[in-house]
Amino acid sequence: VVFVLLLDIFYILMSIWAEFNPLKSCIIGTLPKSDDIIPYTNFRGRYKNYFINIIDKSRQELDNLDKLLQEFGVKTWRSSCDFAIHNGYTINTPSLAIRDTHTIYGNSLFKGNVSGEYELGLLNSCDQILQQINFDKTYKLTTDNIFYGGDWNAFNAEELCRPLYHPPLSLKCGNDIIISRYFGREGNKLGNDEYITWIKSVNPSARIHFIEAESHLDSQLFLVRPGLLITSLQTEFPAFFKNWEKIIVEKWPKSSIHEHRHKKFHPVLAQWFDNFLQTCTEETFFSLNSLSINEETVLFTGTNVDLFDKLEKRGITCVSVDMRATTFWDTGVHCVTNEVEREGILEDYIF
């Protein structure tokens, strides 16, 4: 264990090997104030008020999450939101879904990349923290200044002609790495190959397992502790999970908000979502996008009474986090956080 004075804080540098190792520190995403965004939108009258309500509630939820993590003894930082709101032709993606930008395995950093130029602020929003850490290795995917600028619904990541990879396409479990077989719009083969190259450079003994899933895996599969997982996937699992207990949850239906991820600033959409906030209670909302504090405690996005009952019978404390407003930005408690430190050693979790 090495103590280093950085940013006026004593850090204990630890490796991250598994999703369920005790969480010691993490970064939390950030949203700009509504007053900073409004001038670049067409919101007027009641539609403006709808959007302000969404932003203000989202920011409050993030602050509440920050406070909750600190109550669990987790050191927190916030991503930077000091880049321009507008880039001349569109509003830049806020520094919220920071899980998409980077990941740590062992004491090595992998910096992913993005498909759109409007996402560069998000991509670099944690750099002021990460640059202060003495990683053994840092692996960065380049963009080669190639970005997609067309209709998002027509985007094919394999046609981007350079690597693309979001780290949530995979989960870490010691010597075993689980990866979505299909990358959706969040990655391509070039990016996946480079990600695996990085994993192997950190741990040559790492085993790669592809699972029949598409896009970000963290909203479809959650590793609670060694030998226990939760999933909404109705598919054959890799042999690695043969003897793991599997709790199946119903795949939570996506709201139509997710079909308009690049039209967040449309007045009608703001009205629809504000109405959702007024009618959907915390008890009727749930997402598998969750964050492990340790092997006995999990922060869940919303509430699932049946699931919580099953987990609590297995000794797991389930903590519901209200993130309803934040889901306007296609995120949950896992998406808006990213670990800096988890305490643990490299282990095998084959049973």
PDB file of C-alpha atoms in Angstrom, residues 86-313:
ATOM      1  CA  HIS A  86     -22.779  24.451 -27.339  1.00  0.00           C
ATOM      2  CA  ASN A  87     -20.230  23.682 -30.048  1.00  0.00           C
ATOM      3  CA  GLY A  88     -21.709  25.824 -32.815  1.00  0.00           C
ATOM      4  CA  TYR A  89     -24.150  23.291 -34.228  1.00  0.00           C
ATOM      5  CA  THR A  90     -25.492  21.292 -31.266  1.00  0.00           C
ATOM      6  CA  ILE A  91     -25.484  21.051 -27.475  1.00  0.00           C
ATOM      7  CA  ASN A  92     -22.552  19.032 -26.173  1.00  0.00           C
ATOM      8  CA  THR A  93     -23.193  15.871 -24.169  1.00  0.00           C
ATOM      9  CA  PRO A  94     -22.967  16.702 -20.431  1.00  0.00           C
ATOM     10  CA  SER A  95     -20.355  15.061 -18.213  1.00  0.00           C
ATOM     11  CA  LEU A  96     -22.853  12.698 -16.641  1.00  0.00           C
ATOM     12  CA  ALA A  97     -22.508   9.133 -17.971  1.00  0.00           C
ATOM     13  CA  ILE A  98     -18.844   8.926 -17.032  1.00  0.00           C
ATOM     14  CA  ARG A  99     -18.905   5.126 -16.917  1.00  0.00           C
ATOM     15  CA  ASP A 100     -18.720   5.321 -20.725  1.00  0.00           C
ATOM     16  CA  THR A 101     -15.370   7.113 -20.779  1.00  0.00           C
ATOM     17  CA  HIS A 102     -12.839   4.967 -18.939  1.00  0.00           C
ATOM     18  CA  THR A 103     -12.209   1.994 -16.669  1.00  0.00           C
ATOM     19  CA  ILE A 104      -9.464   0.689 -14.399  1.00  0.00           C
ATOM     20  CA  TYR A 105      -8.218  -2.898 -14.239  1.00  0.00           C
ATOM     21  CA  GLY A 106      -5.462  -3.658 -11.787  1.00  0.00           C
ATOM     22  CA  ASN A 107      -3.675  -0.332 -11.544  1.00  0.00           C
ATOM     23  CA  SER A 108      -3.985   0.376 -15.269  1.00  0.00           C
ATOM     24  CA  LEU A 109      -6.261   2.904 -16.967  1.00  0.00           C
ATOM     25  CA  PHE A 110      -8.164   2.317 -20.195  1.00  0.00           C
ATOM     26  CA  LYS A 111      -9.503   5.483 -21.796  1.00  0.00           C
ATOM     27  CA  GLY A 112     -12.261   4.694 -24.273  1.00  0.00           C
ATOM     28  CA  ASN A 113     -13.544   7.037 -26.950  1.00  0.00           C
ATOM     29  CA  VAL A 114     -16.760   8.325 -28.466  1.00  0.00           C
ATOM     30  CA  SER A 115     -18.473   8.379 -31.839  1.00  0.00           C
ATOM     31  CA  GLY A 116     -19.624  12.015 -31.908  1.00  0.00           C
ATOM     32  CA  GLU A 117     -17.599  15.213 -31.640  1.00  0.00           C
ATOM     33  CA  TYR A 118     -20.246  16.629 -29.281  1.00  0.00           C
ATOM     34  CA  GLU A 119     -19.209  13.942 -26.735  1.00  0.00           C
ATOM     35  CA  LEU A 120     -15.587  15.072 -26.341  1.00  0.00           C
ATOM     36  CA  GLY A 121     -16.345  17.149 -23.249  1.00  0.00           C
ATOM     37  CA  LEU A 122     -17.777  14.068 -21.558  1.00  0.00           C
ATOM     38  CA  LEU A 123     -14.807  11.971 -22.672  1.00  0.00           C
ATOM     39  CA  ASN A 124     -12.317  14.311 -20.985  1.00  0.00           C
ATOM     40  CA  SER A 125     -14.424  15.314 -17.974  1.00  0.00           C
ATOM     41  CA  CYS A 126     -12.577  13.097 -15.471  1.00  0.00           C
ATOM     42  CA  ASP A 127      -9.054  13.876 -16.667  1.00  0.00           C
ATOM     43  CA  GLN A 128      -8.326  16.380 -13.899  1.00  0.00           C
ATOM     44  CA  ILE A 129      -8.673  13.499 -11.406  1.00  0.00           C
ATOM     45  CA  LEU A 130      -7.209  10.635 -13.414  1.00  0.00           C
ATOM     46  CA  GLN A 131      -4.084  12.599 -14.364  1.00  0.00           C
ATOM     47  CA  GLN A 132      -3.144  12.843 -10.698  1.00  0.00           C
ATOM     48  CA  ILE A 133      -2.956   9.066 -10.287  1.00  0.00           C
ATOM     49  CA  ASN A 134       0.228   7.135 -10.909  1.00  0.00           C
ATOM     50  CA  PHE A 135      -1.136   4.314 -13.067  1.00  0.00           C
ATOM     51  CA  ASP A 136       1.151   1.465 -14.075  1.00  0.00           C
ATOM     52  CA  LYS A 137      -0.181   1.812 -17.611  1.00  0.00           C
ATOM     53  CA  THR A 138      -2.508   4.113 -19.509  1.00  0.00           C
ATOM     54  CA  TYR A 139      -4.093   2.897 -22.726  1.00  0.00           C
ATOM     55  CA  LYS A 140      -5.980   5.436 -24.831  1.00  0.00           C
ATOM     56  CA  LEU A 141      -8.136   4.765 -27.840  1.00  0.00           C
ATOM     57  CA  THR A 142      -7.642   7.424 -30.476  1.00  0.00           C
ATOM     58  CA  THR A 143     -10.371   9.032 -32.547  1.00  0.00           C
ATOM     59  CA  ASP A 144      -8.069  10.029 -35.434  1.00  0.00           C
ATOM     60  CA  ASN A 145     -10.372  13.053 -35.569  1.00  0.00           C
ATOM     61  CA  ILE A 146     -13.001  10.846 -37.233  1.00  0.00           C
ATOM     62  CA  PHE A 147     -16.542  11.359 -35.915  1.00  0.00           C
ATOM     63  CA  TYR A 148     -20.024  10.411 -36.992  1.00  0.00           C
ATOM     64  CA  GLY A 149     -22.228  13.368 -37.843  1.00  0.00           C
ATOM     65  CA  GLY A 150     -25.287  11.782 -39.405  1.00  0.00           C
ATOM     66  CA  ASP A 151     -28.596  10.436 -38.173  1.00  0.00           C
ATOM     67  CA  TRP A 152     -28.000   8.492 -34.962  1.00  0.00           C
ATOM     68  CA  ASN A 153     -30.626   5.898 -35.895  1.00  0.00           C
ATOM     69  CA  ALA A 154     -28.619   5.064 -39.029  1.00  0.00           C
ATOM     70  CA  PHE A 155     -25.262   4.858 -37.232  1.00  0.00           C
ATOM     71  CA  ASN A 156     -23.286   1.652 -37.773  1.00  0.00           C
ATOM     72  CA  ALA A 157     -20.241   1.563 -35.498  1.00  0.00           C
ATOM     73  CA  GLU A 158     -18.439  -0.937 -37.737  1.00  0.00           C
ATOM     74  CA  GLU A 159     -18.422   1.663 -40.518  1.00  0.00           C
ATOM     75  CA  LEU A 160     -16.630   4.270 -38.395  1.00  0.00           C
ATOM     76  CA  CYS A 161     -13.214   3.181 -39.782  1.00  0.00           C
ATOM     77  CA  ARG A 162     -11.471   3.529 -36.429  1.00  0.00           C
ATOM     78  CA  PRO A 163     -11.765   1.911 -32.987  1.00  0.00           C
ATOM     79  CA  LEU A 164     -14.799   2.671 -30.816  1.00  0.00           C
ATOM     80  CA  TYR A 165     -15.343   1.217 -27.359  1.00  0.00           C
ATOM     81  CA  HIS A 166     -17.352   1.981 -24.238  1.00  0.00           C
ATOM     82  CA  PRO A 167     -16.014   0.113 -21.170  1.00  0.00           C
ATOM     83  CA  PRO A 168     -19.560  -0.786 -19.908  1.00  0.00           C
ATOM     84  CA  LEU A 169     -19.663  -3.334 -22.711  1.00  0.00           C
ATOM     85  CA  SER A 170     -17.771  -5.526 -20.250  1.00  0.00           C
ATOM     86  CA  LEU A 171     -17.667  -6.533 -16.576  1.00  0.00           C
ATOM     87  CA  LYS A 172     -14.597  -7.461 -14.540  1.00  0.00           C
ATOM     88  CA  CYS A 173     -14.516 -10.523 -12.299  1.00  0.00           C
ATOM     89  CA  GLY A 174     -10.900 -11.105 -11.271  1.00  0.00           C
ATOM     90  CA  ASN A 175      -9.173 -13.243 -13.876  1.00  0.00           C
ATOM     91  CA  ASP A 176     -12.361 -13.387 -15.924  1.00  0.00           C
ATOM     92  CA  ILE A 177     -13.706 -10.633 -18.178  1.00  0.00           C
ATOM     93  CA  ILE A 178     -17.276 -10.851 -19.471  1.00  0.00           C
ATOM     94  CA  ILE A 179     -18.052  -8.952 -22.696  1.00  0.00           C
ATOM     95  CA  SER A 180     -21.224  -8.367 -24.714  1.00  0.00           C
ATOM     96  CA  ARG A 181     -20.945 -10.276 -27.963  1.00  0.00           C
ATOM     97  CA  TYR A 182     -22.749  -7.520 -29.859  1.00  0.00           C
ATOM     98  CA  PHE A 183     -21.571  -3.947 -29.377  1.00  0.00           C
ATOM     99  CA  GLY A 184     -24.543  -2.005 -30.707  1.00  0.00           C
ATOM    100  CA  ARG A 185     -23.687   1.653 -31.270  1.00  0.00           C
ATOM    101  CA  GLU A 186     -21.238   1.710 -28.338  1.00  0.00           C
ATOM    102  CA  GLY A 187     -18.345  -0.192 -29.866  1.00  0.00           C
ATOM    103  CA  ASN A 188     -16.906  -2.040 -32.833  1.00  0.00           C
ATOM    104  CA  LYS A 189     -14.542  -4.926 -33.463  1.00  0.00           C
ATOM    105  CA  LEU A 190     -11.513  -2.643 -33.742  1.00  0.00           C
ATOM    106  CA  GLY A 191     -12.268  -1.124 -30.353  1.00  0.00           C
ATOM    107  CA  ASN A 192     -13.027  -4.469 -28.742  1.00  0.00           C
ATOM    108  CA  ASP A 193      -9.739  -5.930 -30.008  1.00  0.00           C
ATOM    109  CA  GLU A 194      -7.824  -3.040 -28.467  1.00  0.00           C
ATOM    110  CA  TYR A 195      -9.730  -3.396 -25.191  1.00  0.00           C
ATOM    111  CA  ILE A 196      -8.800  -7.078 -24.957  1.00  0.00           C
ATOM    112  CA  THR A 197      -5.190  -6.234 -25.826  1.00  0.00           C
ATOM    113  CA  TRP A 198      -5.159  -3.818 -22.900  1.00  0.00           C
ATOM    114  CA  ILE A 199      -6.712  -6.385 -20.525  1.00  0.00           C
ATOM    115  CA  LYS A 200      -4.092  -8.953 -21.524  1.00  0.00           C
ATOM    116  CA  SER A 201      -1.282  -6.423 -21.056  1.00  0.00           C
ATOM    117  CA  VAL A 202      -2.410  -5.959 -17.457  1.00  0.00           C
ATOM    118  CA  ASN A 203      -3.120  -9.606 -16.737  1.00  0.00           C
ATOM    119  CA  PRO A 204      -1.807 -12.122 -19.293  1.00  0.00           C
ATOM    120  CA  SER A 205      -3.805 -14.835 -17.505  1.00  0.00           C
ATOM    121  CA  ALA A 206      -7.111 -13.057 -18.032  1.00  0.00           C
ATOM    122  CA  ARG A 207      -9.840 -15.159 -19.615  1.00  0.00           C
ATOM    123  CA  ILE A 208     -12.311 -13.522 -21.997  1.00  0.00           C
ATOM    124  CA  HIS A 209     -15.936 -14.698 -22.046  1.00  0.00           C
ATOM    125  CA  PHE A 210     -18.454 -13.398 -24.578  1.00  0.00           C
ATOM    126  CA  ILE A 211     -22.087 -13.425 -23.505  1.00  0.00           C
ATOM    127  CA  GLU A 212     -25.104 -13.277 -25.820  1.00  0.00           C
ATOM    128  CA  ALA A 213     -25.983  -9.656 -25.108  1.00  0.00           C
ATOM    129  CA  GLU A 214     -25.957  -6.373 -26.996  1.00  0.00           C
ATOM    130  CA  SER A 215     -24.628  -2.986 -25.959  1.00  0.00           C
ATOM    131  CA  HIS A 216     -23.785  -1.970 -22.389  1.00  0.00           C
ATOM    132  CA  LEU A 217     -23.746  -5.035 -20.159  1.00  0.00           C
ATOM    133  CA  ASP A 218     -24.181  -3.204 -16.848  1.00  0.00           C
ATOM    134  CA  SER A 219     -27.925  -2.757 -17.374  1.00  0.00           C
ATOM    135  CA  GLN A 220     -28.406  -6.475 -18.116  1.00  0.00           C
ATOM    136  CA  LEU A 221     -26.074  -8.309 -15.744  1.00  0.00           C
ATOM    137  CA  PHE A 222     -24.991  -7.476 -12.193  1.00  0.00           C
ATOM    138  CA  LEU A 223     -22.383  -9.443 -10.226  1.00  0.00           C
ATOM    139  CA  VAL A 224     -23.527  -9.259  -6.607  1.00  0.00           C
ATOM    140  CA  ARG A 225     -20.711 -11.269  -5.037  1.00  0.00           C
ATOM    141  CA  PRO A 226     -18.682 -14.360  -5.951  1.00  0.00           C
ATOM    142  CA  GLY A 227     -21.173 -17.035  -6.939  1.00  0.00           C
ATOM    143  CA  LEU A 228     -24.278 -14.819  -7.146  1.00  0.00           C
ATOM    144  CA  LEU A 229     -25.555 -12.699 -10.031  1.00  0.00           C
ATOM    145  CA  ILE A 230     -28.697 -10.887 -11.160  1.00  0.00           C
ATOM    146  CA  THR A 231     -29.658 -10.728 -14.816  1.00  0.00           C
ATOM    147  CA  SER A 232     -32.451  -9.895 -17.202  1.00  0.00           C
ATOM    148  CA  LEU A 233     -30.803 -11.935 -19.952  1.00  0.00           C
ATOM    149  CA  GLN A 234     -32.675 -14.961 -21.242  1.00  0.00           C
ATOM    150  CA  THR A 235     -29.699 -16.643 -22.834  1.00  0.00           C
ATOM    151  CA  GLU A 236     -27.116 -19.340 -22.335  1.00  0.00           C
ATOM    152  CA  PHE A 237     -24.332 -18.149 -20.059  1.00  0.00           C
ATOM    153  CA  PRO A 238     -20.618 -18.819 -20.520  1.00  0.00           C
ATOM    154  CA  ALA A 239     -19.368 -21.971 -18.757  1.00  0.00           C
ATOM    155  CA  PHE A 240     -17.603 -19.724 -16.241  1.00  0.00           C
ATOM    156  CA  PHE A 241     -20.997 -19.026 -14.631  1.00  0.00           C
ATOM    157  CA  LYS A 242     -22.125 -22.673 -14.549  1.00  0.00           C
ATOM    158  CA  ASN A 243     -22.190 -22.944 -10.760  1.00  0.00           C
ATOM    159  CA  TRP A 244     -23.162 -19.345  -9.982  1.00  0.00           C
ATOM    160  CA  GLU A 245     -26.618 -18.780  -8.543  1.00  0.00           C
ATOM    161  CA  LYS A 246     -28.632 -16.687 -10.980  1.00  0.00           C
ATOM    162  CA  ILE A 247     -31.552 -14.487  -9.978  1.00  0.00           C
ATOM    163  CA  ILE A 248     -33.586 -13.629 -13.056  1.00  0.00           C
ATOM    164  CA  VAL A 249     -35.437 -10.330 -13.138  1.00  0.00           C
ATOM    165  CA  GLU A 250     -37.894  -9.178 -15.749  1.00  0.00           C
ATOM    166  CA  LYS A 251     -36.329  -6.886 -18.284  1.00  0.00           C
ATOM    167  CA  TRP A 252     -37.611  -3.468 -17.345  1.00  0.00           C
ATOM    168  CA  PRO A 253     -39.347  -1.950 -20.350  1.00  0.00           C
ATOM    169  CA  LYS A 254     -37.519   1.036 -21.752  1.00  0.00           C
ATOM    170  CA  SER A 255     -39.589   4.159 -21.924  1.00  0.00           C
ATOM    171  CA  SER A 256     -39.831   6.051 -25.192  1.00  0.00           C
ATOM    172  CA  ILE A 257     -37.331   8.539 -23.778  1.00  0.00           C
ATOM    173  CA  HIS A 258     -34.560   6.135 -24.797  1.00  0.00           C
ATOM    174  CA  GLU A 259     -35.643   6.264 -28.417  1.00  0.00           C
ATOM    175  CA  HIS A 260     -34.871   9.973 -28.549  1.00  0.00           C
ATOM    176  CA  ARG A 261     -31.426  10.089 -26.964  1.00  0.00           C
ATOM    177  CA  HIS A 262     -30.249  12.793 -29.356  1.00  0.00           C
ATOM    178  CA  LYS A 263     -33.418  14.880 -29.134  1.00  0.00           C
ATOM    179  CA  LYS A 264     -33.348  15.685 -25.439  1.00  0.00           C
ATOM    180  CA  PHE A 265     -34.110  19.327 -25.989  1.00  0.00           C
ATOM    181  CA  HIS A 266     -37.437  18.967 -27.770  1.00  0.00           C
ATOM    182  CA  PRO A 267     -40.285  20.737 -25.893  1.00  0.00           C
ATOM    183  CA  VAL A 268     -42.760  17.858 -26.311  1.00  0.00           C
ATOM    184  CA  LEU A 269     -40.241  15.383 -24.921  1.00  0.00           C
ATOM    185  CA  ALA A 270     -39.638  17.622 -21.909  1.00  0.00           C
ATOM    186  CA  GLN A 271     -43.390  17.782 -21.269  1.00  0.00           C
ATOM    187  CA  TRP A 272     -43.731  14.005 -21.566  1.00  0.00           C
ATOM    188  CA  PHE A 273     -40.874  13.326 -19.167  1.00  0.00           C
ATOM    189  CA  ASP A 274     -42.006  15.920 -16.634  1.00  0.00           C
ATOM    190  CA  ASN A 275     -45.374  14.158 -16.583  1.00  0.00           C
ATOM    191  CA  PHE A 276     -43.543  10.858 -16.027  1.00  0.00           C
ATOM    192  CA  LEU A 277     -41.820  12.387 -12.992  1.00  0.00           C
ATOM    193  CA  GLN A 278     -45.154  13.453 -11.559  1.00  0.00           C
ATOM    194  CA  THR A 279     -46.832  10.053 -11.996  1.00  0.00           C
ATOM    195  CA  CYS A 280     -44.037   7.487 -11.519  1.00  0.00           C
ATOM    196  CA  THR A 281     -43.163   6.908  -7.884  1.00  0.00           C
ATOM    197  CA  GLU A 282     -39.798   5.630  -6.691  1.00  0.00           C
ATOM    198  CA  GLU A 283     -41.485   2.336  -5.749  1.00  0.00           C
ATOM    199  CA  THR A 284     -42.654   1.747  -9.322  1.00  0.00           C
ATOM    200  CA  PHE A 285     -39.337   2.424 -11.039  1.00  0.00           C
ATOM    201  CA  PHE A 286     -36.375   0.038 -11.247  1.00  0.00           C
ATOM    202  CA  SER A 287     -33.246  -0.522 -13.306  1.00  0.00           C
ATOM    203  CA  LEU A 288     -30.573  -3.205 -13.016  1.00  0.00           C
ATOM    204  CA  ASN A 289     -27.989  -0.440 -13.487  1.00  0.00           C
ATOM    205  CA  SER A 290     -26.597  -0.727  -9.943  1.00  0.00           C
ATOM    206  CA  LEU A 291     -23.442  -0.101  -7.916  1.00  0.00           C
ATOM    207  CA  SER A 292     -21.748  -2.456  -5.477  1.00  0.00           C
ATOM    208  CA  ILE A 293     -20.486  -0.972  -2.209  1.00  0.00           C
ATOM    209  CA  ASN A 294     -19.156  -4.379  -1.169  1.00  0.00           C
ATOM    210  CA  GLU A 295     -20.262  -8.008  -1.261  1.00  0.00           C
ATOM    211  CA  GLU A 296     -23.007  -7.308   1.294  1.00  0.00           C
ATOM    212  CA  THR A 297     -24.351  -3.933   0.111  1.00  0.00           C
ATOM    213  CA  VAL A 298     -25.701  -2.762  -3.256  1.00  0.00           C
ATOM    214  CA  LEU A 299     -27.082   0.588  -4.414  1.00  0.00           C
ATOM    215  CA  PHE A 300     -29.975  -0.015  -6.810  1.00  0.00           C
ATOM    216  CA  THR A 301     -31.584   2.415  -9.237  1.00  0.00           C
ATOM    217  CA  GLY A 302     -35.126   2.417  -7.877  1.00  0.00           C
ATOM    218  CA  THR A 303     -36.974  -0.404  -6.130  1.00  0.00           C
ATOM    219  CA  ASN A 304     -37.823  -4.010  -6.919  1.00  0.00           C
ATOM    220  CA  VAL A 305     -39.579  -5.499  -3.880  1.00  0.00           C
ATOM    221  CA  ASP A 306     -39.422  -9.115  -5.076  1.00  0.00           C
ATOM    222  CA  LEU A 307     -35.731  -8.895  -5.957  1.00  0.00           C
ATOM    223  CA  PHE A 308     -34.859  -7.095  -2.714  1.00  0.00           C
ATOM    224  CA  ASP A 309     -36.628  -9.811  -0.715  1.00  0.00           C
ATOM    225  CA  LYS A 310     -34.616 -12.541  -2.451  1.00  0.00           C
ATOM    226  CA  LEU A 311     -31.330 -10.706  -1.931  1.00  0.00           C
ATOM    227  CA  GLU A 312     -31.981  -9.828   1.692  1.00  0.00           C
ATOM    228  CA  LYS A 313     -32.645 -13.518   2.402  1.00  0.00           C
TER     229      LYS A 313
END
